[in-house]
Protein backbone atom coordinates (compact mmCIF):
# COMPACT_ATOMS: atom_id res chain seq x y z
CA MET A 1 -15.91 31.35 41.52
CA GLU A 2 -15.81 28.13 39.53
CA ASP A 3 -17.03 29.55 36.19
CA VAL A 4 -14.28 32.20 35.94
CA ASP A 5 -11.89 31.82 32.98
CA LYS A 6 -8.79 31.41 35.16
CA ASP A 7 -6.37 31.22 32.22
CA TYR A 8 -7.63 34.55 30.89
CA VAL A 9 -7.34 36.18 34.32
CA LYS A 10 -3.86 34.76 34.79
CA ASP A 11 -2.79 36.13 31.41
CA VAL A 12 -4.13 39.62 32.18
CA VAL A 13 -2.44 39.66 35.59
CA PHE A 14 0.87 38.59 34.04
CA LYS A 15 0.81 41.18 31.24
CA MET A 16 -0.10 44.04 33.56
CA SER A 17 2.31 43.25 36.39
CA ARG A 18 5.41 41.81 34.70
CA ASP A 19 7.34 45.09 34.94
CA SER A 20 6.37 45.83 38.55
CA ASN A 21 8.51 45.45 41.66
CA PHE A 22 5.89 43.07 43.01
CA PHE A 23 6.27 40.75 39.99
CA LYS A 24 10.06 40.80 40.28
CA ASN A 25 9.82 39.95 43.95
CA GLU A 26 7.43 37.09 43.18
CA GLN A 27 9.88 35.78 40.60
CA ARG A 28 12.65 35.88 43.20
CA LYS A 29 10.56 33.96 45.73
CA ASN A 30 9.49 31.50 43.04
CA GLU A 31 13.09 30.71 42.21
CA GLU A 32 13.92 30.27 45.90
CA ASN A 33 11.05 27.80 46.23
CA SER A 34 12.18 25.97 43.08
CA LYS A 35 15.69 25.66 44.49
CA ARG A 36 14.36 24.33 47.79
CA ASN A 37 12.12 21.81 46.05
CA ARG A 38 14.96 20.58 43.83
CA SER A 39 17.05 20.03 46.95
CA LEU A 40 14.25 18.09 48.64
CA LYS A 41 13.74 15.99 45.53
CA GLN A 42 17.44 15.12 45.46
CA GLN A 43 17.25 14.12 49.12
CA LEU A 44 14.20 11.99 48.38
CA ASP A 45 15.93 10.21 45.50
CA ALA A 46 18.92 9.49 47.75
CA LEU A 47 16.89 7.84 50.50
CA GLY A 48 17.65 4.19 51.03
CA PRO A 49 15.12 1.40 51.80
CA SER A 50 16.04 1.32 55.50
CA GLU A 51 15.52 5.08 55.90
CA LEU A 52 12.12 4.95 54.21
CA ALA A 53 11.14 1.92 56.27
CA ALA A 54 12.01 3.66 59.53
CA ALA A 55 10.11 6.81 58.51
CA GLY A 56 7.15 4.70 57.40
CA LYS A 57 7.11 2.90 60.74
CA TRP A 58 6.93 6.22 62.61
CA ALA A 59 4.19 7.50 60.28
CA ASP A 60 2.12 4.32 60.72
CA LYS A 61 2.33 4.64 64.51
CA HIS A 62 1.27 8.27 64.34
CA LEU A 63 -1.64 7.50 62.01
CA ALA A 64 -2.78 4.75 64.39
CA LEU A 65 -2.55 7.14 67.34
CA LEU A 66 -4.58 9.76 65.48
CA GLU A 67 -7.19 7.17 64.57
CA LYS A 68 -7.58 6.23 68.24
CA GLN A 69 -8.14 9.91 69.03
CA ARG A 70 -10.82 10.38 66.37
CA ASP A 71 -13.86 11.94 68.04
CA LEU A 72 -17.19 11.90 66.19
CA SER A 73 -19.31 12.83 69.19
CA ARG A 74 -19.41 16.60 68.71
CA THR A 75 -20.89 18.85 66.03
CA PHE A 76 -19.10 21.96 64.84
CA ILE A 77 -20.35 24.67 62.53
CA HIS A 78 -18.02 27.07 60.76
CA VAL A 79 -19.86 30.30 59.97
CA ASP A 80 -18.31 32.31 57.15
CA MET A 81 -19.85 35.68 56.30
CA ASP A 82 -20.33 36.13 52.56
CA MET A 83 -18.16 38.90 50.97
CA PHE A 84 -18.36 40.59 54.38
CA TYR A 85 -16.82 44.03 53.76
CA ALA A 86 -18.66 44.39 50.47
CA ALA A 87 -21.91 43.13 52.00
CA VAL A 88 -21.73 45.70 54.81
CA GLU A 89 -21.34 48.50 52.26
CA GLN A 90 -24.11 47.06 50.10
CA MET A 91 -26.55 46.99 53.03
CA HIS A 92 -26.78 50.76 53.19
CA ARG A 93 -26.01 51.35 49.51
CA PRO A 94 -28.33 48.91 47.71
CA GLU A 95 -27.53 50.47 44.33
CA LEU A 96 -24.17 48.66 44.51
CA ALA A 97 -25.82 45.23 44.37
CA SER A 98 -26.12 45.18 40.58
CA VAL A 99 -22.69 46.56 39.65
CA PRO A 100 -19.16 45.18 40.10
CA PHE A 101 -17.51 46.92 43.05
CA ALA A 102 -14.51 46.37 45.27
CA ILE A 103 -13.35 47.59 48.65
CA GLY A 104 -10.07 49.45 48.22
CA GLY A 105 -8.55 51.42 45.37
CA GLU A 106 -6.33 51.42 42.29
CA SER A 107 -3.34 50.00 44.14
CA MET A 108 -4.97 47.17 46.10
CA ILE A 109 -8.42 45.81 46.93
CA SER A 110 -9.35 43.84 50.02
CA THR A 111 -12.51 42.15 48.69
CA ALA A 112 -15.15 42.42 45.97
CA ASN A 113 -18.82 41.62 45.52
CA TYR A 114 -19.97 38.54 43.62
CA VAL A 115 -20.76 40.55 40.49
CA ALA A 116 -17.11 41.62 40.29
CA ARG A 117 -15.89 38.11 41.08
CA LYS A 118 -17.57 36.81 37.93
CA TYR A 119 -15.04 38.91 36.02
CA GLY A 120 -12.14 37.33 37.91
CA VAL A 121 -11.70 40.11 40.47
CA ARG A 122 -10.48 38.70 43.77
CA SER A 123 -9.15 39.72 47.17
CA ALA A 124 -5.60 41.15 47.39
CA MET A 125 -5.58 42.03 43.68
CA PRO A 126 -4.25 45.37 42.45
CA GLY A 127 -7.21 47.61 41.65
CA PHE A 128 -5.84 48.71 38.28
CA ILE A 129 -5.82 45.07 37.13
CA ALA A 130 -9.33 44.48 38.48
CA LYS A 131 -10.54 47.47 36.44
CA VAL A 132 -9.19 45.93 33.23
CA LEU A 133 -10.80 42.57 33.95
CA CYS A 134 -14.19 44.29 34.22
CA ALA A 135 -13.64 46.60 31.24
CA LYS A 136 -12.38 43.76 29.05
CA PRO A 137 -14.04 40.55 30.26
CA ALA A 138 -12.96 37.13 29.02
CA PRO A 139 -14.43 36.60 25.51
CA ALA A 140 -15.89 33.22 26.47
CA SER A 141 -17.58 34.58 29.60
CA GLY A 142 -20.42 36.36 27.81
CA LEU A 143 -20.18 39.16 30.36
CA PRO A 144 -20.72 42.75 29.25
CA ALA A 145 -17.95 45.30 29.67
CA ALA A 146 -18.39 47.13 32.97
CA GLU A 147 -16.76 49.80 35.08
CA LEU A 148 -15.48 48.60 38.42
CA VAL A 149 -16.63 50.84 41.29
CA PHE A 150 -14.20 51.41 44.15
CA VAL A 151 -15.51 51.88 47.69
CA GLY A 152 -13.15 53.12 50.40
CA THR A 153 -12.46 50.93 53.43
CA ASP A 154 -14.48 51.85 56.52
CA PHE A 155 -13.20 49.51 59.18
CA ALA A 156 -15.26 51.05 61.98
CA LYS A 157 -18.41 49.83 60.24
CA TYR A 158 -17.04 46.34 59.70
CA VAL A 159 -16.00 45.96 63.34
CA ALA A 160 -19.36 47.25 64.59
CA VAL A 161 -21.36 44.81 62.44
CA SER A 162 -19.00 41.93 63.22
CA GLU A 163 -19.51 42.40 66.95
CA GLN A 164 -23.29 42.26 66.45
CA VAL A 165 -22.98 39.06 64.40
CA LYS A 166 -20.76 37.42 67.03
CA LYS A 167 -23.26 38.33 69.74
CA MET A 168 -25.96 36.49 67.78
CA LEU A 169 -23.74 33.44 67.32
CA ARG A 170 -23.00 33.16 71.04
CA VAL A 171 -26.64 32.16 71.50
CA PHE A 172 -25.69 28.87 69.81
CA ASP A 173 -22.31 28.53 71.54
CA PRO A 174 -21.35 30.82 74.46
CA PHE A 175 -17.73 29.72 73.96
CA MET A 176 -17.70 30.50 70.23
CA GLN A 177 -14.20 30.79 68.74
CA SER A 178 -13.69 33.75 66.43
CA GLY A 179 -11.70 33.02 63.30
CA GLY A 180 -11.44 36.69 62.34
CA ILE A 181 -13.75 39.59 61.72
CA ASP A 182 -15.94 37.59 59.32
CA GLU A 183 -15.87 33.99 60.54
CA ALA A 184 -16.46 31.90 63.65
CA TYR A 185 -16.39 28.31 64.87
CA LEU A 186 -19.34 27.05 66.91
CA ASP A 187 -19.58 23.85 68.93
CA VAL A 188 -23.35 23.33 68.74
CA THR A 189 -23.44 19.89 70.38
CA ASP A 190 -25.01 21.10 73.63
CA TYR A 191 -27.36 23.49 71.82
CA MET A 192 -28.68 20.64 69.64
CA CYS A 193 -29.32 18.54 72.74
CA THR A 194 -31.07 21.20 74.83
CA HIS A 195 -33.19 22.43 71.90
CA SER A 196 -33.85 19.00 70.33
CA LYS A 197 -32.60 20.14 66.94
CA THR A 198 -30.58 18.52 64.19
CA SER A 199 -27.43 20.04 62.75
CA GLN A 200 -29.40 20.81 59.58
CA GLN A 201 -31.95 22.80 61.59
CA VAL A 202 -29.27 24.68 63.53
CA ALA A 203 -27.40 25.63 60.36
CA GLU A 204 -30.66 26.86 58.80
CA ASP A 205 -31.48 28.81 61.98
CA ILE A 206 -28.09 30.54 61.96
CA ARG A 207 -28.42 31.54 58.33
CA GLN A 208 -31.98 32.76 58.81
CA HIS A 209 -31.14 34.80 61.92
CA ILE A 210 -28.30 36.59 60.13
CA ARG A 211 -30.31 37.08 56.93
CA GLU A 212 -33.22 38.68 58.79
CA ALA A 213 -31.25 40.65 61.38
CA SER A 214 -31.09 44.44 61.40
CA PHE A 215 -27.64 45.93 62.06
CA THR A 216 -26.51 49.36 63.16
CA MET A 217 -23.26 50.97 62.09
CA PRO A 218 -21.44 54.29 62.53
CA GLY A 219 -22.54 57.02 60.15
CA VAL A 220 -25.67 55.20 58.96
CA ALA A 221 -29.10 56.22 60.23
CA GLY A 222 -31.34 53.44 61.52
CA GLY A 223 -30.90 49.71 61.07
CA VAL A 224 -30.00 47.94 57.83
CA SER A 225 -30.24 44.31 56.78
CA GLY A 226 -29.08 42.06 54.00
CA LEU A 227 -26.12 40.06 55.30
CA THR A 228 -25.80 36.37 54.48
CA CYS A 229 -23.47 33.65 55.67
CA SER A 230 -22.43 30.17 54.63
CA CYS A 231 -22.08 27.28 57.07
CA GLY A 232 -20.05 24.10 57.16
CA VAL A 233 -21.11 21.32 59.54
CA ALA A 234 -18.73 18.53 60.54
CA ALA A 235 -17.28 16.56 63.44
CA ASN A 236 -14.26 18.86 63.79
CA ARG A 237 -13.31 22.45 63.09
CA ARG A 238 -10.91 21.71 60.22
CA LEU A 239 -13.56 19.88 58.20
CA ALA A 240 -16.29 22.39 59.12
CA LYS A 241 -14.21 25.21 57.64
CA ILE A 242 -13.69 23.30 54.41
CA CYS A 243 -17.42 22.51 54.21
CA SER A 244 -18.47 26.15 54.64
CA ASP A 245 -16.91 26.96 51.26
CA ILE A 246 -18.82 24.32 49.30
CA ASN A 247 -22.23 25.95 48.91
CA LYS A 248 -21.31 29.63 48.99
CA PRO A 249 -23.00 32.07 49.10
CA ASP A 250 -25.88 31.71 51.57
CA GLY A 251 -25.79 27.93 51.78
CA HIS A 252 -24.57 25.14 53.98
CA TYR A 253 -22.99 21.72 53.62
CA ILE A 254 -23.19 18.90 56.15
CA LEU A 255 -20.55 16.18 56.37
CA ALA A 256 -21.95 13.21 58.30
CA PRO A 257 -20.07 12.28 61.51
CA CYS A 258 -19.09 8.89 60.12
CA ARG A 259 -15.52 7.67 59.60
CA GLU A 260 -16.25 6.20 56.17
CA GLU A 261 -18.01 9.38 55.02
CA ILE A 262 -15.12 11.52 56.22
CA LEU A 263 -12.46 9.39 54.54
CA GLY A 264 -14.50 9.43 51.33
CA PHE A 265 -14.78 13.22 51.55
CA VAL A 266 -11.04 13.81 51.96
CA SER A 267 -10.07 11.14 49.40
CA THR A 268 -10.53 13.52 46.46
CA LEU A 269 -10.15 16.80 48.33
CA PRO A 270 -7.43 19.03 46.80
CA ILE A 271 -4.80 19.78 49.41
CA ARG A 272 -5.10 23.53 48.69
CA LYS A 273 -8.61 23.45 50.18
CA VAL A 274 -7.17 22.74 53.63
CA GLY A 275 -6.44 25.66 55.92
CA GLY A 276 -2.71 25.77 56.64
CA ILE A 277 -1.66 24.53 53.19
CA GLY A 278 -0.81 27.60 51.12
CA LYS A 279 0.50 27.88 47.58
CA VAL A 280 4.11 27.29 48.62
CA SER A 281 3.30 24.12 50.58
CA GLU A 282 0.98 22.96 47.81
CA ARG A 283 3.77 23.33 45.27
CA THR A 284 6.26 21.44 47.46
CA LEU A 285 3.85 18.56 48.00
CA ARG A 286 3.12 18.38 44.27
CA GLU A 287 6.67 18.75 42.92
CA VAL A 288 8.56 16.72 45.53
CA PHE A 289 6.05 14.10 46.71
CA ASN A 290 3.61 13.97 43.77
CA VAL A 291 0.73 14.76 46.14
CA THR A 292 -2.27 16.82 44.97
CA SER A 293 -5.16 15.38 47.01
CA CYS A 294 -5.49 14.62 50.72
CA ASN A 295 -5.71 10.84 50.37
CA GLU A 296 -2.30 10.85 48.64
CA LEU A 297 -0.73 12.21 51.82
CA ALA A 298 -1.07 8.79 53.46
CA ARG A 299 0.56 7.12 50.44
CA ALA A 300 3.53 9.47 50.69
CA ARG A 301 3.69 9.30 54.50
CA ALA A 302 7.19 7.77 54.68
CA PRO A 303 9.09 10.38 52.59
CA ILE A 304 7.02 13.21 54.05
CA SER A 305 7.89 12.10 57.58
CA ARG A 306 11.55 11.73 56.66
CA LEU A 307 12.09 15.02 54.83
CA LEU A 308 9.69 17.54 56.37
CA HIS A 309 9.63 19.02 59.86
CA ARG A 310 8.08 16.63 62.37
CA GLY A 311 5.30 19.08 63.24
CA THR A 312 4.46 19.51 59.54
CA ALA A 313 4.35 15.74 59.05
CA GLU A 314 2.01 15.31 62.02
CA PHE A 315 -0.28 18.03 60.66
CA LEU A 316 -0.39 16.41 57.21
CA MET A 317 -1.18 12.97 58.67
CA GLY A 318 -4.16 14.53 60.46
CA VAL A 319 -5.28 16.06 57.16
CA ALA A 320 -5.04 12.65 55.48
CA LEU A 321 -7.45 11.18 58.03
CA GLY A 322 -9.79 14.16 58.20
CA ILE A 323 -8.93 14.76 61.85
CA GLY A 324 -8.32 18.13 63.49
CA GLY A 325 -9.81 20.30 66.25
CA SER A 326 -12.58 18.26 67.84
CA GLU A 327 -12.20 19.22 71.51
CA SER A 328 -15.20 20.92 73.13
CA HIS A 329 -15.03 24.72 73.15
CA ALA A 330 -16.19 24.71 76.76
CA GLU A 331 -13.39 22.31 77.71
CA VAL A 332 -10.86 24.51 75.92
CA GLU A 333 -12.15 27.53 77.82
CA ARG A 334 -12.04 25.76 81.17
CA ALA A 335 -8.58 24.37 80.52
CA GLY A 336 -7.32 27.88 79.87
CA HIS A 337 -5.84 27.10 76.45
CA ALA A 338 -5.54 30.08 74.12
CA ARG A 339 -3.84 31.26 71.01
CA LYS A 340 -0.26 32.42 71.27
CA SER A 341 -1.03 35.77 69.70
CA ILE A 342 -3.75 37.86 68.10
CA SER A 343 -3.21 40.13 65.13
CA CYS A 344 -4.67 42.15 62.28
CA GLU A 345 -3.12 43.67 59.18
CA ARG A 346 -4.07 45.69 56.11
CA THR A 347 -2.74 45.82 52.56
CA PHE A 348 -3.13 49.08 50.66
CA ARG A 349 -1.63 51.24 47.96
CA ASP A 350 1.81 52.76 48.49
CA MET A 351 1.62 55.00 51.55
CA ALA A 352 4.30 57.47 52.68
CA SER A 353 2.47 60.40 54.27
CA PRO A 354 2.91 60.43 58.09
CA LYS A 355 -0.70 61.58 58.40
CA ASP A 356 -1.97 58.57 56.44
CA LEU A 357 0.39 56.17 58.17
CA GLU A 358 -0.70 57.31 61.61
CA ALA A 359 -4.37 57.09 60.64
CA LYS A 360 -3.75 53.50 59.53
CA VAL A 361 -2.02 52.52 62.75
CA ARG A 362 -4.94 54.05 64.69
CA GLU A 363 -7.36 51.94 62.63
CA LEU A 364 -5.35 48.80 63.37
CA ALA A 365 -5.09 49.58 67.08
CA SER A 366 -8.86 49.99 67.22
CA ALA A 367 -9.46 46.71 65.40
CA LEU A 368 -6.97 44.78 67.53
CA ALA A 369 -8.35 46.19 70.79
CA GLY A 370 -11.87 45.26 69.66
CA ASP A 371 -10.82 41.68 68.88
CA MET A 372 -9.11 41.39 72.25
CA ARG A 373 -12.15 42.72 74.11
CA GLU A 374 -14.31 40.21 72.28
CA ARG A 375 -12.07 37.34 73.40
CA LYS A 376 -11.51 38.81 76.89
CA LEU A 377 -7.75 38.89 76.28
CA GLN A 378 -4.99 41.22 77.37
CA GLY A 379 -1.43 41.26 76.03
CA LYS A 380 1.96 42.60 76.95
CA THR A 381 4.10 42.38 73.79
CA LEU A 382 3.01 44.53 70.85
CA THR A 383 4.60 43.99 67.43
CA LEU A 384 4.33 46.32 64.46
CA LYS A 385 4.69 44.68 61.03
CA LEU A 386 5.62 46.77 57.99
CA LYS A 387 6.13 45.86 54.33
CA PRO A 388 7.84 48.61 52.32
CA VAL A 389 7.35 48.97 48.57
CA THR A 390 10.54 46.90 48.24
CA PHE A 391 8.49 43.97 49.67
CA ASP A 392 11.01 43.17 52.42
CA THR A 393 8.84 42.75 55.51
CA PHE A 394 10.22 43.70 58.93
CA THR A 395 8.85 43.99 62.47
CA ARG A 396 9.42 46.13 65.55
CA ALA A 397 8.21 45.20 69.03
CA VAL A 398 7.73 46.75 72.44
CA THR A 399 6.85 45.30 75.85
CA LEU A 400 4.09 47.20 77.62
CA PRO A 401 4.38 48.04 81.34
CA SER A 402 1.53 45.65 82.09
CA HIS A 403 -0.98 43.45 80.30
CA SER A 404 -3.53 45.58 78.46
CA ALA A 405 -6.24 45.63 75.81
CA ASP A 406 -6.74 49.38 76.04
CA GLU A 407 -7.07 50.94 72.59
CA ALA A 408 -5.34 54.18 73.61
CA ALA A 409 -2.38 52.29 75.10
CA LEU A 410 -2.04 50.11 72.02
CA PHE A 411 -2.21 53.11 69.71
CA ALA A 412 0.35 55.13 71.67
CA SER A 413 2.87 52.27 71.70
CA ALA A 414 2.33 51.38 68.04
CA LEU A 415 2.59 55.04 67.04
CA GLN A 416 6.00 55.36 68.71
CA LEU A 417 7.24 52.22 66.94
CA LEU A 418 6.00 53.62 63.64
CA ARG A 419 7.57 57.05 64.09
CA ASN A 420 10.91 55.46 64.94
CA GLU A 421 11.03 54.11 61.36
CA TYR A 422 10.30 57.36 59.47
CA PRO A 423 10.65 58.02 56.60
CA LEU A 424 8.56 55.16 55.24
CA ASN A 425 6.87 54.12 52.02
CA ILE A 426 4.89 50.96 52.67
CA ARG A 427 2.04 48.87 51.28
CA LEU A 428 1.22 46.69 54.33
CA MET A 429 0.91 47.35 58.04
CA GLY A 430 -0.04 44.98 60.83
CA LEU A 431 -0.23 44.81 64.62
CA ARG A 432 0.19 41.67 66.70
CA MET A 433 -0.26 41.22 70.45
CA SER A 434 1.42 38.29 72.19
CA ASN A 435 2.25 37.23 75.76
CA LEU A 436 -1.50 36.94 76.29
CA LEU A 437 -3.51 36.81 79.47
CA GLN A 438 -7.16 35.87 79.89
CA GLU A 439 -9.14 38.43 81.86
CA GLY A 440 -9.52 37.16 85.41
CA SER A 441 -6.58 34.75 85.09
CA SER A 442 -2.99 35.00 86.19
CA CYS A 443 -1.64 33.20 83.13
CA ILE A 444 -2.58 31.35 79.97
CA PRO A 445 -0.77 28.11 79.20
CA LEU A 446 0.32 28.19 75.58
CA PRO A 447 -0.90 25.37 73.35
CA PRO A 448 1.43 22.38 73.30
């Protein structure tokens, strides 16, 4: 949230984590990134005029090609559920609405409600730090001291509600693309035409339908309501996702399908706002190329094209123009294009008990199977991802006898992979399915 005292939060996080293994690992990674950036900067300084000219020529040709491919004919809406896990809990426990609470525990939280976020509590933050932020709020915030309430994760409820939300969204786009348990991309072009509605009206309809809907969930009697979502409307999926974050919560933002409007929008957009540019990439762009906003990517196109991987350079040129993901969802479906893999993972407090570990892998197998059923996918290669308390992530994989999305089959295979690694003490577990097959098809061409 914009009004959080970020310097105060940063100071609290530093003081409370500086002696932890996590902090030491972050320091190690930070130094590795610094070393890499210094090397890139030295390479940049050594580039001669002819090398920069050749790289600039390639970049100019690619920018021109992208501009020719710009498609403003379709309307996409990115639907992002507001504080989804917390909102699901709050629906059947309304007393939580007025207090700061987080999903998770002392070791790690997965999300928090907006009351807690005012104190600086955020996703993937250790719970013991989040407690201090609430108990000792920033002096300038004017917030009263509060006790952070922890609510245990109940993934079965989140999956059940998510499937009901996605069913509602398919009314607007039968070929809806899921971006995860709490977000989706809709191509509403055809819906707008057949229902004679504007993008503003469709976005309002989506928000109203979700706000007024009654949801059922395991372990809760009757139906409950109270979910909200935020929507971003734009001419492509990349921009729609960025727009959905502008008027959160329970709002929407519409970016007009006009080249000049789009270029104006991205001209001052911080690069960190773009999906696919994380903190490491952001730091490299800032320290090596002096780039902090999207319009500066075009200015630095020659050195970026010369020093970074070609695929990365192409991606960044698309970001500079505000281009990315404008093909029709129906066309994508008919063409048979699909993601290379599908995955889910969970971060949690240190876990070593075989009973707890096997319960977690069962939860992940259920979530992954549910996502695959939703997308009508089957897979053959299952990968287990583990991060021990030493923070050195590793994976183990197995090839199934045949393509499957069966929860029991996924669980049995993942369980064997897990047991092969005992004893364990971990803080992250994930499952990924690759070598995908669309139900009813013999193969799925991977994206180019």
